[in-house]
Short mmCIF file of N, CA, C and O in Angstrom, two decimals:
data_model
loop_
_atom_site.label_atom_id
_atom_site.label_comp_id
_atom_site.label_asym_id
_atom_site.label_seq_id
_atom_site.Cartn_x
_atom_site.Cartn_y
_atom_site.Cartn_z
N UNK A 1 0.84 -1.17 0.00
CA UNK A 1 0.00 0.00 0.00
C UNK A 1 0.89 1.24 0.00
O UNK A 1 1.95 1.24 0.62
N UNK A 2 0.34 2.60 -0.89
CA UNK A 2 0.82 3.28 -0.98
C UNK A 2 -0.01 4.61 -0.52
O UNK A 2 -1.10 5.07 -0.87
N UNK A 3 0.98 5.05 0.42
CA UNK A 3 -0.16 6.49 0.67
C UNK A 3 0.82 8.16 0.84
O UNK A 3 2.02 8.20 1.12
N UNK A 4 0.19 9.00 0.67
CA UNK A 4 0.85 10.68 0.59
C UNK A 4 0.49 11.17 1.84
O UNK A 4 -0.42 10.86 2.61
N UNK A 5 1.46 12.09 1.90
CA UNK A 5 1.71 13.04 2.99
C UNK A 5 2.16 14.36 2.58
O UNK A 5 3.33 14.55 2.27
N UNK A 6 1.48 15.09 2.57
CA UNK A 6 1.55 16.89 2.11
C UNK A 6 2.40 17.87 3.04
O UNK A 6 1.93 18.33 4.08
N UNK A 7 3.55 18.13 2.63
CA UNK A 7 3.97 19.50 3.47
C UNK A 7 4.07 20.72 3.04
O UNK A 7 5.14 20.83 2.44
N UNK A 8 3.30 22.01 3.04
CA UNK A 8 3.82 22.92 2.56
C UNK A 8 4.14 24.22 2.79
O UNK A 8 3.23 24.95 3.18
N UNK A 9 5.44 24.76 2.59
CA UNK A 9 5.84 25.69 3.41
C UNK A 9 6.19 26.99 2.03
O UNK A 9 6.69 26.73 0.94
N UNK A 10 5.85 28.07 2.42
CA UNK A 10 6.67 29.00 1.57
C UNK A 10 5.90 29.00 0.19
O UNK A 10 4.70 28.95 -0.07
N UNK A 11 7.26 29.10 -0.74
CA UNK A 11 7.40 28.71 -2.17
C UNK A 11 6.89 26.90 -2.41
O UNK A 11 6.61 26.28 -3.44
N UNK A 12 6.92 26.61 -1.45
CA UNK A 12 6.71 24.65 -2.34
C UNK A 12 5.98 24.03 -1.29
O UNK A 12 5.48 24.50 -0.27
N UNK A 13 6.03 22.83 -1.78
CA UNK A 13 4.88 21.44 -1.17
C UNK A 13 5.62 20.38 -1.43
O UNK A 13 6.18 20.11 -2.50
N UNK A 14 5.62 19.68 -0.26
CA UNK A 14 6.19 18.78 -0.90
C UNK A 14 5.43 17.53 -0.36
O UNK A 14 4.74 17.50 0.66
N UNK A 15 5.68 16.47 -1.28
CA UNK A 15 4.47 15.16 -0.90
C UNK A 15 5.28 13.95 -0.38
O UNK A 15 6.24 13.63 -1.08
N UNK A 16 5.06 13.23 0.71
CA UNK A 16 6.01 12.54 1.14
C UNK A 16 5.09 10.94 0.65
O UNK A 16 3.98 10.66 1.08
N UNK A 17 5.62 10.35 -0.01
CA UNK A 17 5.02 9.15 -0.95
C UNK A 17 5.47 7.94 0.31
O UNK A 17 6.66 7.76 0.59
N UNK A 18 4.73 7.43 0.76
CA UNK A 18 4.97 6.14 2.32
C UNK A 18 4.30 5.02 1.77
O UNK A 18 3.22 4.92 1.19
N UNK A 19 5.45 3.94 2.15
CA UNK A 19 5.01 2.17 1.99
C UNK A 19 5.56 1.81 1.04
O UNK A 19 6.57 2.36 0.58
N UNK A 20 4.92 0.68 0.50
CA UNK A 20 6.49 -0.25 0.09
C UNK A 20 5.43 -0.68 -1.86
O UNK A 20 4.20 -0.62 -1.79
N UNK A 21 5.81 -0.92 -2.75
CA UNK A 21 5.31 -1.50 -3.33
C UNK A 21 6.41 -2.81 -4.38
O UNK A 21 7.64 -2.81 -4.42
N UNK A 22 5.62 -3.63 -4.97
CA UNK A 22 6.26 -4.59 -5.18
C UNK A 22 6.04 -4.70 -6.70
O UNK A 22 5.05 -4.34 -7.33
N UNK A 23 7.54 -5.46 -7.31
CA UNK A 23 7.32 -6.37 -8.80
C UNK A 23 7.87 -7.09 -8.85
O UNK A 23 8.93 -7.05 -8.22
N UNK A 24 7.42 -8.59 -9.88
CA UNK A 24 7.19 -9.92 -10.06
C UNK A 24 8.14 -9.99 -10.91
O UNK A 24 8.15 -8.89 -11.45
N UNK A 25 8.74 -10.45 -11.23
CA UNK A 25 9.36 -10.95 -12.53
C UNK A 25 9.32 -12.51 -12.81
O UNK A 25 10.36 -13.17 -12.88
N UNK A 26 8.28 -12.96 -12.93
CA UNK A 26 7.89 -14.27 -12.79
C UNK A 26 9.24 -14.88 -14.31
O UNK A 26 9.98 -15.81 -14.00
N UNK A 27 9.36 -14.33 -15.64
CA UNK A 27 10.40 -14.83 -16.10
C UNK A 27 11.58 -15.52 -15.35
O UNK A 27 11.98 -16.68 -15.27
N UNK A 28 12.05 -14.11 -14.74
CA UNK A 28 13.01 -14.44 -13.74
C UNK A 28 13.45 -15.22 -12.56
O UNK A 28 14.59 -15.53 -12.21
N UNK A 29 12.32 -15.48 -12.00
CA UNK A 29 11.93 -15.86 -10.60
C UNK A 29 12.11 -15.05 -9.42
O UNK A 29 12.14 -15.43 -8.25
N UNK A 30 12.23 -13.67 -9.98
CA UNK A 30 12.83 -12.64 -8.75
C UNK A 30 11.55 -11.61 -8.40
O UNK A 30 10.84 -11.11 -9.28
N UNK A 31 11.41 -11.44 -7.27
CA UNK A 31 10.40 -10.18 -6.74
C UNK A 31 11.26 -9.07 -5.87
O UNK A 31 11.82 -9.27 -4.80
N UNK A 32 11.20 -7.78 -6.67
CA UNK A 32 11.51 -6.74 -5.99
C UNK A 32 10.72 -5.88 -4.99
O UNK A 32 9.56 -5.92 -5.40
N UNK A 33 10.75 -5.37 -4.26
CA UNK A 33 10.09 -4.35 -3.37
C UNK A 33 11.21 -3.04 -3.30
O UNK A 33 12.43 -3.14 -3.26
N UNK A 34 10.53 -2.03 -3.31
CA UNK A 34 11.05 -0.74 -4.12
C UNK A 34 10.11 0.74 -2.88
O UNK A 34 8.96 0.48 -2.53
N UNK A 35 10.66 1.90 -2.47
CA UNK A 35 10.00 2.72 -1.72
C UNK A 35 10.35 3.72 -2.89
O UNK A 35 11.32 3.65 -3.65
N UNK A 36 9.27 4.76 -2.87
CA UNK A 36 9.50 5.81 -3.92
C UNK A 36 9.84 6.97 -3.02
O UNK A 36 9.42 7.24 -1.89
N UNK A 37 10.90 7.76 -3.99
CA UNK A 37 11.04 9.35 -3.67
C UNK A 37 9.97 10.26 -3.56
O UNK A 37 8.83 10.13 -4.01
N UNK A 38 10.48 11.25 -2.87
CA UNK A 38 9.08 12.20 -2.22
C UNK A 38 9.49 13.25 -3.77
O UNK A 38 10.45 13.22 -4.55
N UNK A 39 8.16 14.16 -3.70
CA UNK A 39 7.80 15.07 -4.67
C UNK A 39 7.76 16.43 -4.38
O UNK A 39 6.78 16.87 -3.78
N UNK A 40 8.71 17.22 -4.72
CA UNK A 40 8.59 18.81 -4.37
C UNK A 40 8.23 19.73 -5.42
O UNK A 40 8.86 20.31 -6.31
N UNK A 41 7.16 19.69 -5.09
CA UNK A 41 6.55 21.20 -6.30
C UNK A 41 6.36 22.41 -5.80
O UNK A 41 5.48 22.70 -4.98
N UNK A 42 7.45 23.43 -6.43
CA UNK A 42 8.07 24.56 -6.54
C UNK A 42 6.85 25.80 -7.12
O UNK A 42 6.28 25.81 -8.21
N UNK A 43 6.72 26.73 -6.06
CA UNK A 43 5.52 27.23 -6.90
C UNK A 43 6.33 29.26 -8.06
O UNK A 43 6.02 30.00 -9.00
N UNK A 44 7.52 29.07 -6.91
CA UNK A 44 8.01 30.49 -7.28
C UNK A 44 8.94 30.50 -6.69
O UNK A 44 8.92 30.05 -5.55
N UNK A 45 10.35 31.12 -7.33
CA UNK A 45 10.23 31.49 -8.81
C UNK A 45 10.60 30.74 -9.98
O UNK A 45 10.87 31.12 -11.12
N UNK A 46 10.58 29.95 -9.62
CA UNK A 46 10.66 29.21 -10.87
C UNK A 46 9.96 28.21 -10.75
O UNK A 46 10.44 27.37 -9.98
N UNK A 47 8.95 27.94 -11.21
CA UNK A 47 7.75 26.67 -11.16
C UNK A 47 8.35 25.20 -11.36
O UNK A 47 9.18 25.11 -12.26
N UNK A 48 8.09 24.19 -10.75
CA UNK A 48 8.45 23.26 -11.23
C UNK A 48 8.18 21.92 -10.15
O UNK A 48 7.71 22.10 -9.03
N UNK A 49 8.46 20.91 -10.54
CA UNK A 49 8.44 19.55 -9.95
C UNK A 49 9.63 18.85 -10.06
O UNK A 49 10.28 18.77 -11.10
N UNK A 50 9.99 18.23 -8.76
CA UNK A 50 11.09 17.05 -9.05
C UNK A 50 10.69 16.19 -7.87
O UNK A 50 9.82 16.44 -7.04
N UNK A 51 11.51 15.10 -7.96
CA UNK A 51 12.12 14.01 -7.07
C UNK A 51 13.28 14.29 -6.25
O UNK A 51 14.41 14.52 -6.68
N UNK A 52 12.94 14.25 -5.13
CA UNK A 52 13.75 14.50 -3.77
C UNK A 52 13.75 13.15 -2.66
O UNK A 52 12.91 12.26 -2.49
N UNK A 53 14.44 13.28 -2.31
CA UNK A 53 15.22 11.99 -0.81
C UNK A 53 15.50 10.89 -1.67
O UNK A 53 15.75 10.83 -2.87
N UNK A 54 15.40 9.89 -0.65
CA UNK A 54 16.05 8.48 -1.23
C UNK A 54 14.81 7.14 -1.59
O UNK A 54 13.79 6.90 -0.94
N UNK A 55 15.27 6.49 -2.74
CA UNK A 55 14.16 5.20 -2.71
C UNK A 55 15.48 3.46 -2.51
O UNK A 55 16.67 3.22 -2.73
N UNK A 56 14.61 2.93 -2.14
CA UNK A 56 15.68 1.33 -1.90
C UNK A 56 14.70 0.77 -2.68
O UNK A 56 13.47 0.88 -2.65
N UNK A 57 15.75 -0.08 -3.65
CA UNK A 57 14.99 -1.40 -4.29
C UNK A 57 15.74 -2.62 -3.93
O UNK A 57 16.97 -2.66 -3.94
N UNK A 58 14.96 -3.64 -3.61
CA UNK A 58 15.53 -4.57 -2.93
C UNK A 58 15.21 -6.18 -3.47
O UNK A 58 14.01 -6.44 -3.33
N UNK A 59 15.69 -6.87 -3.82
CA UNK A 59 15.87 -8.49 -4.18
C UNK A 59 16.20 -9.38 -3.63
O UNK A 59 17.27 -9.95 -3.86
N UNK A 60 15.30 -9.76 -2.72
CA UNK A 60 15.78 -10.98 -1.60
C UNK A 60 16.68 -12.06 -2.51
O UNK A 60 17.78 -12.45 -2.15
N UNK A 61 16.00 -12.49 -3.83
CA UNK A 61 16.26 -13.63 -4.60
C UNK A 61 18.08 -13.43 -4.87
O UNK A 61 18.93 -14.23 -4.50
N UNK A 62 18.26 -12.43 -5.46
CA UNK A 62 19.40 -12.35 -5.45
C UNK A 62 20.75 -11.35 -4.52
O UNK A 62 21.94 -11.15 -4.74
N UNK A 63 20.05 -11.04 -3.74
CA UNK A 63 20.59 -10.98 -2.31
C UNK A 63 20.96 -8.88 -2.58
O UNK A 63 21.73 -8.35 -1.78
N UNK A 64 20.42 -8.14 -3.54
CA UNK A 64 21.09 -6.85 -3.40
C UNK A 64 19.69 -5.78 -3.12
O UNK A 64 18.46 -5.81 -3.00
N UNK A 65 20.87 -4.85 -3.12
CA UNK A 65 20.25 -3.68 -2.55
C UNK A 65 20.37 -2.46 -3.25
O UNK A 65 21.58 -2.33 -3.42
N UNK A 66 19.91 -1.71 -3.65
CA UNK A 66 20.09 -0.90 -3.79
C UNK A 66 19.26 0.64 -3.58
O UNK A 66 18.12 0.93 -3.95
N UNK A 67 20.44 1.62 -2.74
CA UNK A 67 19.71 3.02 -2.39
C UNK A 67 20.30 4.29 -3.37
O UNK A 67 21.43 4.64 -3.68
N UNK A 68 18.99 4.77 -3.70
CA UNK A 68 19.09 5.66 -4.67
C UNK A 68 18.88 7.31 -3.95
O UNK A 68 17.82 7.42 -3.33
N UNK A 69 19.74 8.53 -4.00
CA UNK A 69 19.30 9.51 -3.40
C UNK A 69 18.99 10.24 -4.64
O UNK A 69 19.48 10.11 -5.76
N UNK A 70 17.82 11.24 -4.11
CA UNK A 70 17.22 12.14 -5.27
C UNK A 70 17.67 13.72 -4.52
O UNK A 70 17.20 14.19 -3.48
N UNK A 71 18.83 14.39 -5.49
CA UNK A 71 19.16 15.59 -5.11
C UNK A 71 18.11 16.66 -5.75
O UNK A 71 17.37 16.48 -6.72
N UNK A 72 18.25 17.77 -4.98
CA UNK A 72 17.44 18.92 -4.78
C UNK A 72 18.31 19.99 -5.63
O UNK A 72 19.53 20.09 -5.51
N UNK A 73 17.52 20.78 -6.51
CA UNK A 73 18.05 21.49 -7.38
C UNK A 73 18.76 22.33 -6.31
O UNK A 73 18.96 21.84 -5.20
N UNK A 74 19.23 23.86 -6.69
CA UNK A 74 20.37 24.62 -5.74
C UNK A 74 19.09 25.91 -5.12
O UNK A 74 17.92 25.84 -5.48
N UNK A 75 19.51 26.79 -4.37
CA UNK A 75 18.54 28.04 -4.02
C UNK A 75 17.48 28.36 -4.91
O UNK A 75 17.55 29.04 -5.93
N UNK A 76 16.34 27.70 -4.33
CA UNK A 76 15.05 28.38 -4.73
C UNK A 76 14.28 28.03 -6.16
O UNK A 76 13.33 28.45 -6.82
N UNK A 77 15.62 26.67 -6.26
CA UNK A 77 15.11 25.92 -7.38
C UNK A 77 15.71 27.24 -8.62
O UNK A 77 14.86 27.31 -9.51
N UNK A 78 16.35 27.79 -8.76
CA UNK A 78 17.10 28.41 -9.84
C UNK A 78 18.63 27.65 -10.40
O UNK A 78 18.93 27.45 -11.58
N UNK A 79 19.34 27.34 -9.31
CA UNK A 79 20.52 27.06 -9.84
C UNK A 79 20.80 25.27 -9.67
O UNK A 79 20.23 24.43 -8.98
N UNK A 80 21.80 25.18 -10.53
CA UNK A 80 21.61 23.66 -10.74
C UNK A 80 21.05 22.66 -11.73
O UNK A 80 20.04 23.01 -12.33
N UNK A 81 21.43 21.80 -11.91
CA UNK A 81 20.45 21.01 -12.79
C UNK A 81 19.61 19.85 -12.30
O UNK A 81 20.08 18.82 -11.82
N UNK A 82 18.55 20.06 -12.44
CA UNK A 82 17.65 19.03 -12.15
C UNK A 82 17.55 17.40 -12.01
O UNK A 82 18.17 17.05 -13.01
N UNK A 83 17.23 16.52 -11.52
CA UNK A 83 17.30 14.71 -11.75
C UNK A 83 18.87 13.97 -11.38
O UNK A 83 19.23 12.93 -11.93
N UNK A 84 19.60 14.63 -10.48
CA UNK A 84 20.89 14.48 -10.32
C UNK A 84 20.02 13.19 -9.15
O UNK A 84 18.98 13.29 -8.49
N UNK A 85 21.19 11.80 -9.35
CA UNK A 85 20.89 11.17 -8.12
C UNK A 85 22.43 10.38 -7.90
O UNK A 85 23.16 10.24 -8.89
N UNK A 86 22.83 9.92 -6.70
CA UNK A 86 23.71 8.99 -6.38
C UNK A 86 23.15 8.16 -5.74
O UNK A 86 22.01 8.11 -5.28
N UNK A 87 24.35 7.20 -5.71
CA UNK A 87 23.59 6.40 -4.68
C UNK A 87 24.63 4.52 -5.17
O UNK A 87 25.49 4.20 -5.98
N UNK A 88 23.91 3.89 -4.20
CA UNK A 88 25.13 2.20 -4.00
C UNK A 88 24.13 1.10 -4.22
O UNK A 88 23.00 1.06 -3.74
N UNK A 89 24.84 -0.02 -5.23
CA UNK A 89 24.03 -1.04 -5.40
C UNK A 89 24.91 -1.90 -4.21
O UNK A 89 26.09 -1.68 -4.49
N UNK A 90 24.88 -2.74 -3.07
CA UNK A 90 25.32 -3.95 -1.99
C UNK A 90 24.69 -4.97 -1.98
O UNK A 90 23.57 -5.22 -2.43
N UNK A 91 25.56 -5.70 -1.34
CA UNK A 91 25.08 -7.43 -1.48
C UNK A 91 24.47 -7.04 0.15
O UNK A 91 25.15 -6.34 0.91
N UNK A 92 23.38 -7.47 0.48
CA UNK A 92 22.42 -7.31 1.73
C UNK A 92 23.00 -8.39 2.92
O UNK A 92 22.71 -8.30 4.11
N UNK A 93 23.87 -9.42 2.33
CA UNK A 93 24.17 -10.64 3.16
C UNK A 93 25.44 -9.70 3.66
O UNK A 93 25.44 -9.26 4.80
N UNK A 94 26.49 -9.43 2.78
CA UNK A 94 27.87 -9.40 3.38
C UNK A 94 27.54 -7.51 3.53
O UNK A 94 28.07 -6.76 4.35
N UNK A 95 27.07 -7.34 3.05
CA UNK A 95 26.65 -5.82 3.70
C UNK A 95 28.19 -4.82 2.45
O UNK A 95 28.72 -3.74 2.70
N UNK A 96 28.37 -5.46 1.61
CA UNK A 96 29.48 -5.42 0.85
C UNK A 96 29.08 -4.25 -0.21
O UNK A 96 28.04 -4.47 -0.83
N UNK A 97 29.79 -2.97 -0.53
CA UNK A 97 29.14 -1.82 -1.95
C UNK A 97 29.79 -2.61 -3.44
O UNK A 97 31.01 -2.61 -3.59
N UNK A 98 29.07 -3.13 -4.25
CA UNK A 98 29.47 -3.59 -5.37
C UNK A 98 29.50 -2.32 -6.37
O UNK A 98 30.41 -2.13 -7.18
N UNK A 99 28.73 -1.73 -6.27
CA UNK A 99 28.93 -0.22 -7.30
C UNK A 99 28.42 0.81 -6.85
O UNK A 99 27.46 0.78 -6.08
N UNK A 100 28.97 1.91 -7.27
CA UNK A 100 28.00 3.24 -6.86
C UNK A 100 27.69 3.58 -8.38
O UNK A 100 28.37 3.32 -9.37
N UNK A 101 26.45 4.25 -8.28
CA UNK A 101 25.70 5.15 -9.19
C UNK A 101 25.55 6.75 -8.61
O UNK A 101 25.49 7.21 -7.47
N UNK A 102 25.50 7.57 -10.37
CA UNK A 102 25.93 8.89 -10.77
C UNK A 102 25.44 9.33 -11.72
O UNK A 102 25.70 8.89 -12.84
N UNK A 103 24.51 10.42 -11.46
CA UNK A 103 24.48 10.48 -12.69
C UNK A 103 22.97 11.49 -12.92
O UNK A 103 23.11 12.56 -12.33
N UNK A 104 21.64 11.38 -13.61
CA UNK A 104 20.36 12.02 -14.44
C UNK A 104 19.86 10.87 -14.34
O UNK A 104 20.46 9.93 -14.86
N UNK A 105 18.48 10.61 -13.56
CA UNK A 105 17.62 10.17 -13.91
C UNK A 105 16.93 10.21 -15.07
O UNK A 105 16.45 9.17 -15.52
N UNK A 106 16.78 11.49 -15.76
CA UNK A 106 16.09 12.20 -16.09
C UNK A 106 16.98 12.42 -17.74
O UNK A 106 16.70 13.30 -18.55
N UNK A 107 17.39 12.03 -17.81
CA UNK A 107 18.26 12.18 -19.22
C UNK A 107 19.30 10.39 -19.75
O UNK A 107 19.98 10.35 -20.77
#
């Protein structure tokens, strides 16, 4: 189950997206469970929407992890470029970082 949570202060709102949802890959034999990034919509001065904080997708079947952070454009949503995320794929058993990720969601 998936449910929202509204904050809004100022210039923006932001929606805090809570709970877990899941996919099958019955080909595969693997089921992921995945938390989504929260939503900040920018009302002024510069209008806009993005993806902010972190989501984990996770694969019991094949033992990894991975946490994704969603960066926040720069002051007031003017400077910066948008969909920037980092973040580490780990093995969940040995608690081990097999790669980091860099990079645009969004491109």
């Amino acid at each position: 189950m998936v449910t929202c949570h509204e904050h809004a202060s100022g210039n923006k709102m932001e929606a805090e997206v809570c709970g877990v949802s899941t996919l099958w890959l019955d080909s595969h034999n693997e089921v992921y469970t995945y938390t989504f990034p929260n939503v900040l919509v920018r009302f002024f001065p510069a209008p806009g929407c993005e993806h902010v904080s972190t989501s984990t997708i996770k694969c019991a079947a094949s033992g990894l992890e991975a946490t994704i952070a969603f960066k926040r454009k720069g002051c007031f949503g003017l400077k910066g470029s948008g969909g920037q995320v980092t973040g580490q794929v780990k093995d969940m058993n040995t608690n081990v970082v097999m790669c980091e990720i860099s990079g645009a969601w969004n491109r």
